[in-house]
Coordinates of C-alpha atoms in Angstrom, one line a residue:
X576 CA 99.6 112.9 98.4
X577 CA 101.0 114.6 95.3
X578 CA 103.6 116.9 96.8
X579 CA 105.3 117.2 100.2
X580 CA 105.3 120.7 101.7
X581 CA 108.3 123.0 101.9
X582 CA 107.6 125.9 104.3
X583 CA 110.6 127.3 106.1
X584 CA 108.6 129.2 108.7
X585 CA 110.2 128.3 112.1
X586 CA 108.0 126.2 114.4
X587 CA 108.7 126.8 118.1
X588 CA 105.6 125.8 120.1
X589 CA 102.6 123.5 120.4
X590 CA 100.4 126.6 120.3
X591 CA 101.6 127.3 116.7
X592 CA 100.8 123.8 115.7
X593 CA 97.3 124.1 117.2
X594 CA 96.8 127.5 115.5
X595 CA 97.8 126.0 112.1
X596 CA 95.0 123.5 112.2
X597 CA 92.5 125.9 113.8
X598 CA 92.9 128.2 110.8
X599 CA 91.1 125.6 108.7
X600 CA 87.8 126.7 110.3
X601 CA 85.6 128.5 107.8
X602 CA 82.0 129.8 107.6
X603 CA 79.5 127.2 106.3
X604 CA 79.0 129.1 103.1
X605 CA 82.6 128.4 102.3
X606 CA 82.5 124.7 102.9
X607 CA 83.9 122.7 100.0
X608 CA 84.2 119.0 98.9
X609 CA 87.5 117.5 97.9
X610 CA 87.4 113.9 96.6
X611 CA 90.3 111.6 96.1
X612 CA 90.3 108.3 94.3
X613 CA 92.9 105.7 93.4
X614 CA 92.9 103.0 90.7
X615 CA 95.2 100.2 89.6
X616 CA 96.9 100.5 86.3
X617 CA 97.2 97.3 84.2
X618 CA 97.9 96.2 80.7
X619 CA 94.8 95.1 78.9
X620 CA 96.4 92.2 77.0
X621 CA 97.6 90.2 80.0
X622 CA 96.4 92.0 83.1
X623 CA 99.9 92.6 84.3
X624 CA 100.8 95.7 86.4
X625 CA 102.2 98.8 84.7
X626 CA 105.9 99.6 85.6
X627 CA 107.2 103.1 86.3
X628 CA 109.8 103.2 83.5
X629 CA 109.4 102.6 79.8
X630 CA 107.5 103.8 76.8
X631 CA 104.3 102.2 78.2
X632 CA 104.5 103.1 81.9
X633 CA 103.4 105.2 84.8
X634 CA 105.9 107.9 84.0
X635 CA 104.6 108.0 80.4
X636 CA 101.0 108.3 81.7
X637 CA 102.1 111.3 83.8
X638 CA 103.9 112.9 80.9
X639 CA 100.9 112.4 78.7
X640 CA 98.5 113.8 81.2
X641 CA 100.9 116.8 81.6
X642 CA 100.7 117.4 77.9
X643 CA 96.9 117.2 77.8
X644 CA 96.2 119.2 80.9
X645 CA 99.1 121.7 81.0
X646 CA 99.6 121.0 84.7
X647 CA 102.9 121.5 86.5
X648 CA 105.1 118.4 86.9
X649 CA 106.0 117.3 90.4
X650 CA 109.5 115.9 90.5
X651 CA 111.4 113.7 93.0
X652 CA 115.0 114.1 91.8
X653 CA 114.9 113.2 88.1
X654 CA 111.6 111.4 88.2
X655 CA 108.1 112.8 87.6
X656 CA 105.9 111.6 90.4
X657 CA 102.8 113.8 90.0
X658 CA 101.1 116.8 88.5
X659 CA 99.7 119.9 90.1
X660 CA 97.1 122.3 88.8
X661 CA 98.9 125.7 89.0
X662 CA 96.3 127.4 91.1
X663 CA 95.9 124.5 93.5
X664 CA 92.7 123.2 92.0
X665 CA 93.6 119.5 92.0
X666 CA 96.6 117.2 91.6
X667 CA 97.6 113.8 90.2
X668 CA 99.9 111.5 92.2
X669 CA 101.1 108.0 92.3
X670 CA 100.9 105.6 95.2
X671 CA 103.7 103.2 96.0
X672 CA 102.6 100.4 93.7
X673 CA 101.7 102.6 90.8
X674 CA 98.1 103.3 91.9
X675 CA 97.1 106.4 90.0
X676 CA 95.3 109.0 92.1
X677 CA 93.3 112.1 91.4
X678 CA 93.2 114.5 94.4
X679 CA 90.3 116.7 93.3
X680 CA 89.8 120.4 93.6
X681 CA 87.8 121.8 96.5
X682 CA 84.3 122.1 94.9
X683 CA 81.0 123.4 96.0
X684 CA 78.6 120.6 94.9
X685 CA 78.6 116.9 94.3
X686 CA 77.5 117.5 90.7
X687 CA 80.8 119.3 90.2
X688 CA 82.7 116.5 91.9
X689 CA 81.2 113.8 89.7
X690 CA 81.8 115.8 86.6
X691 CA 85.5 116.3 87.7
X692 CA 86.0 112.6 88.1
X693 CA 84.3 111.8 84.8
X694 CA 86.5 114.4 83.0
X695 CA 89.7 113.1 84.6
X696 CA 88.9 109.5 83.6
X697 CA 88.1 110.6 80.0
X698 CA 91.4 112.4 79.6
X699 CA 93.3 109.5 81.3
X700 CA 91.7 107.0 78.9
X701 CA 92.9 109.2 75.9
X702 CA 96.4 109.0 77.2
X703 CA 96.4 105.3 78.3
X704 CA 94.5 103.5 75.5
X705 CA 97.3 103.9 72.9
X706 CA 99.6 102.2 75.4
X707 CA 97.2 99.4 76.0
X708 CA 96.7 100.5 79.6
X709 CA 93.4 100.3 81.5
X710 CA 92.5 101.0 85.1
X711 CA 90.8 98.8 87.7
X712 CA 88.4 100.3 90.3
X713 CA 88.3 98.1 93.3
X714 CA 89.8 98.1 96.8
X715 CA 92.5 95.5 96.6
X716 CA 94.9 94.1 94.0
X717 CA 93.2 90.9 93.0
X718 CA 96.0 89.1 91.3
X719 CA 99.6 90.4 91.7
X720 CA 101.8 89.3 94.5
X721 CA 103.8 91.9 96.4
X722 CA 106.9 90.8 94.5
X723 CA 105.1 91.3 91.2
X724 CA 103.9 94.7 92.1
X725 CA 106.1 97.6 90.7
X726 CA 107.6 100.1 93.0
X727 CA 107.6 103.8 92.3
X728 CA 110.8 105.9 92.6
X729 CA 109.5 108.2 95.3
X730 CA 111.8 109.0 98.3
X731 CA 109.1 109.0 101.0
X732 CA 108.0 105.5 99.8
X733 CA 111.5 104.2 100.2
X734 CA 111.5 105.3 103.8
X735 CA 108.1 103.9 104.5
X736 CA 108.9 100.6 102.8
X737 CA 111.9 100.1 105.2
X738 CA 109.8 101.2 108.2
X739 CA 106.5 99.5 107.8
X740 CA 107.6 95.9 108.6
X741 CA 108.9 97.1 111.9
X742 CA 105.6 98.3 113.1
X743 CA 102.9 96.0 111.7
X744 CA 102.4 92.9 109.5
X745 CA 100.4 94.5 106.7
X746 CA 102.0 97.9 106.0
X747 CA 103.5 96.9 102.7
X748 CA 100.2 95.5 101.5
X749 CA 98.5 98.8 102.4
X750 CA 101.1 100.7 100.4
X751 CA 101.4 98.6 97.3
X752 CA 98.2 96.6 97.0
X753 CA 95.2 98.7 98.0
X754 CA 93.1 101.6 96.6
X755 CA 90.6 103.9 98.2
X756 CA 88.1 106.6 97.6
X757 CA 88.2 109.5 100.2
X758 CA 86.5 112.8 100.7
X759 CA 87.9 115.9 102.5
X760 CA 85.3 118.0 104.3
X761 CA 85.4 121.3 106.2
X762 CA 84.4 122.4 109.7
X763 CA 83.3 125.8 111.0
X764 CA 84.8 125.8 114.5
X765 CA 86.6 123.5 117.0
X766 CA 83.3 122.3 118.3
X767 CA 82.0 121.6 114.8
X768 CA 85.2 119.7 114.1
X769 CA 84.8 117.6 117.2
X770 CA 81.2 116.7 116.4
X771 CA 82.0 115.7 112.9
X772 CA 85.1 113.8 114.0
X773 CA 83.2 111.7 116.5
X774 CA 80.2 110.9 114.2
X775 CA 82.4 110.0 111.3
X776 CA 84.8 107.9 113.4
X777 CA 81.8 105.9 114.6
X778 CA 80.4 105.5 111.1
X779 CA 83.6 104.8 109.3
X780 CA 83.3 101.0 109.7
X781 CA 79.9 101.3 108.1
X782 CA 81.6 103.0 105.1
X783 CA 84.0 100.1 105.0
X784 CA 81.1 97.6 104.9
X785 CA 79.1 99.5 102.3
X786 CA 82.1 100.0 99.9
X787 CA 83.7 96.6 100.5
X788 CA 85.2 95.6 97.2
X789 CA 88.4 93.6 97.9
X790 CA 87.6 89.9 98.2
X791 CA 90.5 88.6 96.1
X792 CA 94.2 88.3 96.8
X793 CA 96.8 86.6 94.5
X794 CA 94.1 85.1 92.3
X795 CA 91.7 83.6 94.8
X796 CA 89.2 84.6 97.4
X797 CA 90.8 85.8 100.6
X798 CA 87.9 85.0 103.0
X799 CA 87.1 88.7 103.4
X800 CA 84.9 91.3 101.8
X801 CA 87.2 94.2 102.5
X802 CA 90.8 92.9 102.5
X803 CA 91.8 96.6 102.6
X804 CA 89.8 97.0 105.8
X805 CA 91.6 94.0 107.4
X806 CA 95.0 95.4 106.3
X807 CA 94.4 98.6 108.3
X808 CA 93.9 96.5 111.5
X809 CA 97.6 95.9 111.6
X810 CA 99.5 98.4 109.5
X811 CA 100.9 100.8 112.1
X812 CA 98.6 101.1 115.0
X813 CA 100.6 104.0 116.5
X814 CA 99.4 106.2 113.7
X815 CA 96.3 104.4 112.4
X816 CA 92.9 103.3 113.5
X817 CA 90.3 104.8 115.9
X818 CA 91.2 107.8 118.1
X819 CA 90.0 107.0 121.6
X820 CA 90.6 110.6 122.5
X821 CA 87.7 111.6 120.3
X822 CA 85.3 109.6 122.4
X823 CA 86.3 111.3 125.7
X824 CA 84.0 114.4 125.4
X825 CA 86.7 117.1 125.5
X826 CA 88.3 116.5 122.1
X827 CA 89.7 119.5 120.3
X828 CA 92.5 120.7 118.1
X829 CA 95.0 120.5 120.9
X830 CA 94.0 116.9 121.8
X831 CA 94.8 115.9 118.2
X832 CA 98.1 117.8 118.2
X833 CA 99.2 116.1 121.4
X834 CA 98.5 112.7 120.0
X835 CA 100.3 113.6 116.7
X836 CA 103.4 114.8 118.6
X837 CA 104.0 111.4 120.0
X838 CA 103.7 109.5 116.7
X839 CA 107.1 108.6 115.1
X840 CA 108.0 110.7 112.1
X841 CA 108.7 109.5 108.6
X842 CA 111.0 112.2 107.2
X843 CA 112.1 115.8 106.9
X844 CA 112.9 117.4 103.6
X845 CA 116.0 119.6 103.4
X846 CA 117.2 121.0 100.0
X847 CA 115.1 118.5 98.2
X848 CA 116.6 115.5 100.0
X849 CA 114.5 113.2 102.3
X850 CA 116.1 112.4 105.7
X851 CA 114.8 109.3 107.5
X852 CA 113.4 110.3 110.8
X853 CA 111.5 107.2 111.8
X854 CA 113.6 106.9 115.0
X855 CA 112.1 109.9 116.6
X856 CA 108.6 111.4 117.4
X857 CA 107.7 114.9 116.4
X858 CA 107.8 115.9 120.1
X859 CA 111.4 114.7 120.3
X860 CA 112.1 116.6 117.0
X861 CA 110.7 119.7 118.7
X862 CA 113.0 119.1 121.6
X863 CA 116.1 119.1 119.4
X864 CA 116.5 115.4 118.7
X865 CA 118.1 116.1 115.3
X866 CA 120.6 118.6 116.6
X867 CA 124.0 117.1 115.7
X868 CA 122.5 114.8 113.0
X869 CA 121.9 117.5 110.4
X870 CA 122.6 121.2 109.9
X871 CA 119.0 122.4 109.5
X872 CA 117.7 120.5 112.5
X873 CA 115.1 123.1 113.6
X874 CA 111.5 122.2 113.0
X875 CA 109.5 124.2 110.4
X876 CA 105.8 124.6 109.5
X877 CA 106.5 122.5 106.4
X878 CA 107.7 119.6 108.7
X879 CA 104.5 119.8 110.7
X880 CA 102.3 119.9 107.6
X881 CA 104.1 116.8 106.2
X882 CA 103.9 115.0 109.5
X883 CA 100.1 115.6 109.6
X884 CA 99.9 114.0 106.2
X885 CA 101.7 110.8 107.3
X886 CA 99.2 110.0 110.1
X887 CA 96.5 107.4 109.2
X888 CA 93.6 107.5 111.6
X889 CA 90.2 106.4 110.2
X890 CA 89.4 110.1 110.1
X891 CA 92.4 112.4 109.6
X892 CA 92.5 116.0 110.8
X893 CA 94.4 118.6 108.9
X894 CA 92.8 121.9 108.1
X895 CA 89.8 119.7 107.1
X896 CA 88.6 116.2 107.9
X897 CA 89.5 113.2 105.7
X898 CA 87.1 110.2 105.6
X899 CA 89.4 107.2 105.1
X900 CA 87.4 104.1 105.6
X901 CA 86.2 103.1 102.1
X902 CA 87.6 100.7 99.5
X903 CA 88.1 102.0 95.9
X904 CA 85.4 101.1 93.5
X905 CA 83.7 101.7 90.1
X906 CA 83.0 105.2 88.8
X907 CA 79.6 105.6 90.4
X908 CA 81.1 105.0 93.8
X909 CA 83.5 107.9 93.3
X910 CA 80.4 110.0 93.5
X911 CA 78.6 108.0 96.1
X912 CA 81.3 108.1 98.8
X913 CA 81.4 111.9 99.1
X914 CA 77.6 112.0 98.8
X915 CA 77.3 109.8 101.8
X916 CA 79.5 112.0 104.0
X917 CA 78.3 115.4 102.7
X918 CA 74.7 114.4 103.4
X919 CA 75.6 113.4 106.9
X920 CA 77.9 116.2 107.9
X921 CA 77.0 119.3 105.9
X922 CA 73.4 119.7 107.0
X923 CA 72.7 120.6 110.7
X924 CA 69.6 118.4 111.0
X925 CA 71.3 115.4 109.4
X926 CA 74.4 115.8 111.6
X927 CA 72.1 115.9 114.7
X928 CA 70.3 112.8 113.4
X929 CA 73.6 111.0 112.9
X930 CA 74.6 111.9 116.4
X931 CA 71.4 110.5 117.7
X932 CA 71.8 107.3 115.7
X933 CA 75.3 106.7 117.2
X934 CA 75.0 108.4 120.5
X935 CA 75.2 105.2 122.7
X936 CA 78.1 103.7 120.8
X937 CA 81.2 103.4 122.9
X938 CA 84.8 103.2 121.7
X939 CA 84.7 99.5 122.5
X940 CA 81.6 99.1 120.4
X941 CA 83.0 100.8 117.4
X942 CA 86.3 99.0 117.7
X943 CA 84.5 95.7 117.7
X944 CA 82.6 96.7 114.6
X945 CA 85.8 97.8 112.9
X946 CA 87.3 94.4 113.6
X947 CA 84.2 92.6 112.3
X948 CA 83.3 94.3 109.1
X949 CA 86.2 93.3 106.9
X950 CA 84.9 89.7 107.0
X951 CA 81.2 90.3 107.8
X952 CA 80.3 93.4 105.9
X953 CA 76.7 94.4 106.6
X954 CA 76.1 91.0 108.2
X955 CA 77.5 92.3 111.5
X956 CA 76.1 94.3 114.4
X957 CA 76.9 97.1 116.8
X958 CA 75.4 97.5 120.3
X959 CA 73.0 94.6 119.5
X960 CA 71.6 96.2 116.4
X961 CA 72.2 94.7 112.8
X962 CA 74.5 96.9 110.8
X963 CA 72.2 96.6 107.8
X964 CA 69.5 98.4 109.8
X965 CA 72.1 101.1 110.7
X966 CA 73.1 101.4 107.1
X967 CA 69.5 102.0 106.0
X968 CA 69.0 104.7 108.6
X969 CA 72.4 106.4 107.8
X970 CA 71.7 106.5 104.1
X971 CA 68.2 107.8 104.8
X972 CA 69.7 110.6 106.9
X973 CA 72.3 111.3 104.3
X974 CA 69.7 111.6 101.6
X975 CA 67.6 114.0 103.7
X976 CA 70.7 116.1 104.3
X977 CA 71.5 116.2 100.6
X978 CA 67.9 117.2 99.7
X979 CA 68.0 119.9 102.4
X980 CA 71.2 121.3 100.8
X981 CA 69.1 121.7 97.6
X982 CA 72.1 121.9 95.2
X983 CA 70.5 121.2 91.9
X984 CA 72.0 120.2 88.5
X985 CA 70.8 121.4 85.1
X986 CA 67.9 118.9 85.2
X987 CA 66.7 120.0 88.6
X988 CA 68.0 117.0 90.5
X989 CA 69.5 117.4 93.9
X990 CA 72.7 115.6 95.1
X991 CA 70.8 112.7 96.6
X992 CA 70.9 111.0 93.2
X993 CA 74.5 110.1 93.9
X994 CA 73.4 107.8 96.7
X995 CA 71.8 105.4 94.3
X996 CA 74.6 102.8 94.4
X997 CA 74.2 102.6 98.2
X998 CA 70.4 102.3 97.9
X999 CA 70.9 99.4 95.4
X1000 CA 73.2 97.7 97.9
X1001 CA 70.6 98.0 100.7
X1002 CA 67.8 96.7 98.4
X1003 CA 69.9 93.7 97.4
X1004 CA 71.4 93.2 100.9
X1005 CA 74.7 92.5 99.2
X1006 CA 77.8 94.6 98.9
X1007 CA 79.9 94.6 95.8
X1008 CA 82.4 92.2 97.2
X1009 CA 79.6 89.6 97.7
X1010 CA 78.5 90.1 94.1
X1011 CA 82.0 89.6 92.9
X1012 CA 82.4 86.4 94.9
X1013 CA 79.1 85.1 93.4
X1014 CA 80.4 85.9 89.9
X1015 CA 83.7 84.1 90.8
X1016 CA 81.8 81.0 91.7
X1017 CA 79.5 81.4 88.7
X1018 CA 80.2 82.6 85.2
X1019 CA 83.7 83.7 86.0
X1020 CA 84.5 79.9 86.4
X1021 CA 86.6 80.5 89.6
X1022 CA 88.9 82.9 87.9
X1023 CA 89.7 86.5 88.9
X1024 CA 90.7 87.5 85.4
X1025 CA 87.2 88.8 84.4
X1026 CA 87.4 91.4 87.2
X1027 CA 89.8 93.4 85.0
X1028 CA 87.3 93.5 82.2
X1029 CA 84.1 94.1 84.2
X1030 CA 85.4 96.7 86.7
X1031 CA 87.8 98.7 84.6
X1032 CA 87.4 102.5 84.1

């Protein structure tokens, strides 16, 4: 997230919180695609991580991008921590360990999404190459220890860094040593949101398997295909993972709000200063828990918006739905991840077919799959059926959905062309992590150093 929200509108009731999310509903003709991707910054000469400070640094990259793009700087005190396009059409931010993130504009087609990512990377290379900096597109830091990983001077990250070890064993790894590709998608109504939430929660472990690309940690194989997926199993289970409420049949905006109210907060922002609020839930905040601790203790709409952005379920609900299950990856996967979900969720026939595919899956089934895929990838099963078979069917449905959308590029190609990386995986019956491990045992001569050369942007 590039920028925390400041909105001083008083917040006095649960109904207002529900209404805030409900206003995200829009007609299908206004549906958009917002793609986010993160990558690790490293020095080409020795594959070391890029610090925040210095002439060759994360801050220098941000300032260089500002000069090239003309975007507005986002500051945390004296430090530049991101850039925002002035009309809200995209942002650049930094994750805790210096991972460089593009939060793309809400776009109409996947052709535009892919072009946006390509343009971003081209400009970033112009800025980075004179500094000897490159970017690695995989899901987990393959070499650096947590101690070797730089820390960004961002106030919310200081609060999270103190809090994470109290609520899980892997929160700091999540913050500092993982990268993802995500897509944000719209809904037309509460019922449409609930359908898409359930289908995408059920299929999120499949996305973890298909996009698995984090088999190395601290210079050696970690025994997993998606180390990032494993990390999310014990990061902060009060705010992360599956949402059992979505499987109950009566899920809606208020259901999500009631769950969110009982999740501990991270912070509130007052006069540009971050106040640690990890000792209370948002419900307690609404009931006056900060009265006496700070002058402006009353909850605001900005506080609620920020809280929604600090929840980490596999599918996150704001005024849109965020698909959060995939590892980061090479450039073609930045296009493939949104293509997979757009094809499934933005065509009525495809969404109905995805519902049929997953109809009999229980919460327990999906949880067991979520637990299994970090190690097993596509070599796992759900409800007695091989995940590889499910993957073939899901990609087929997605392709049909994209063809039905009939959004064509200048060469007359529809958006299903962006599923090609997934179709290659299914043909080979191997995910990227498995190919990386084979390279490690083969021509990489049991070294992770070549990953920086072969999977850089």
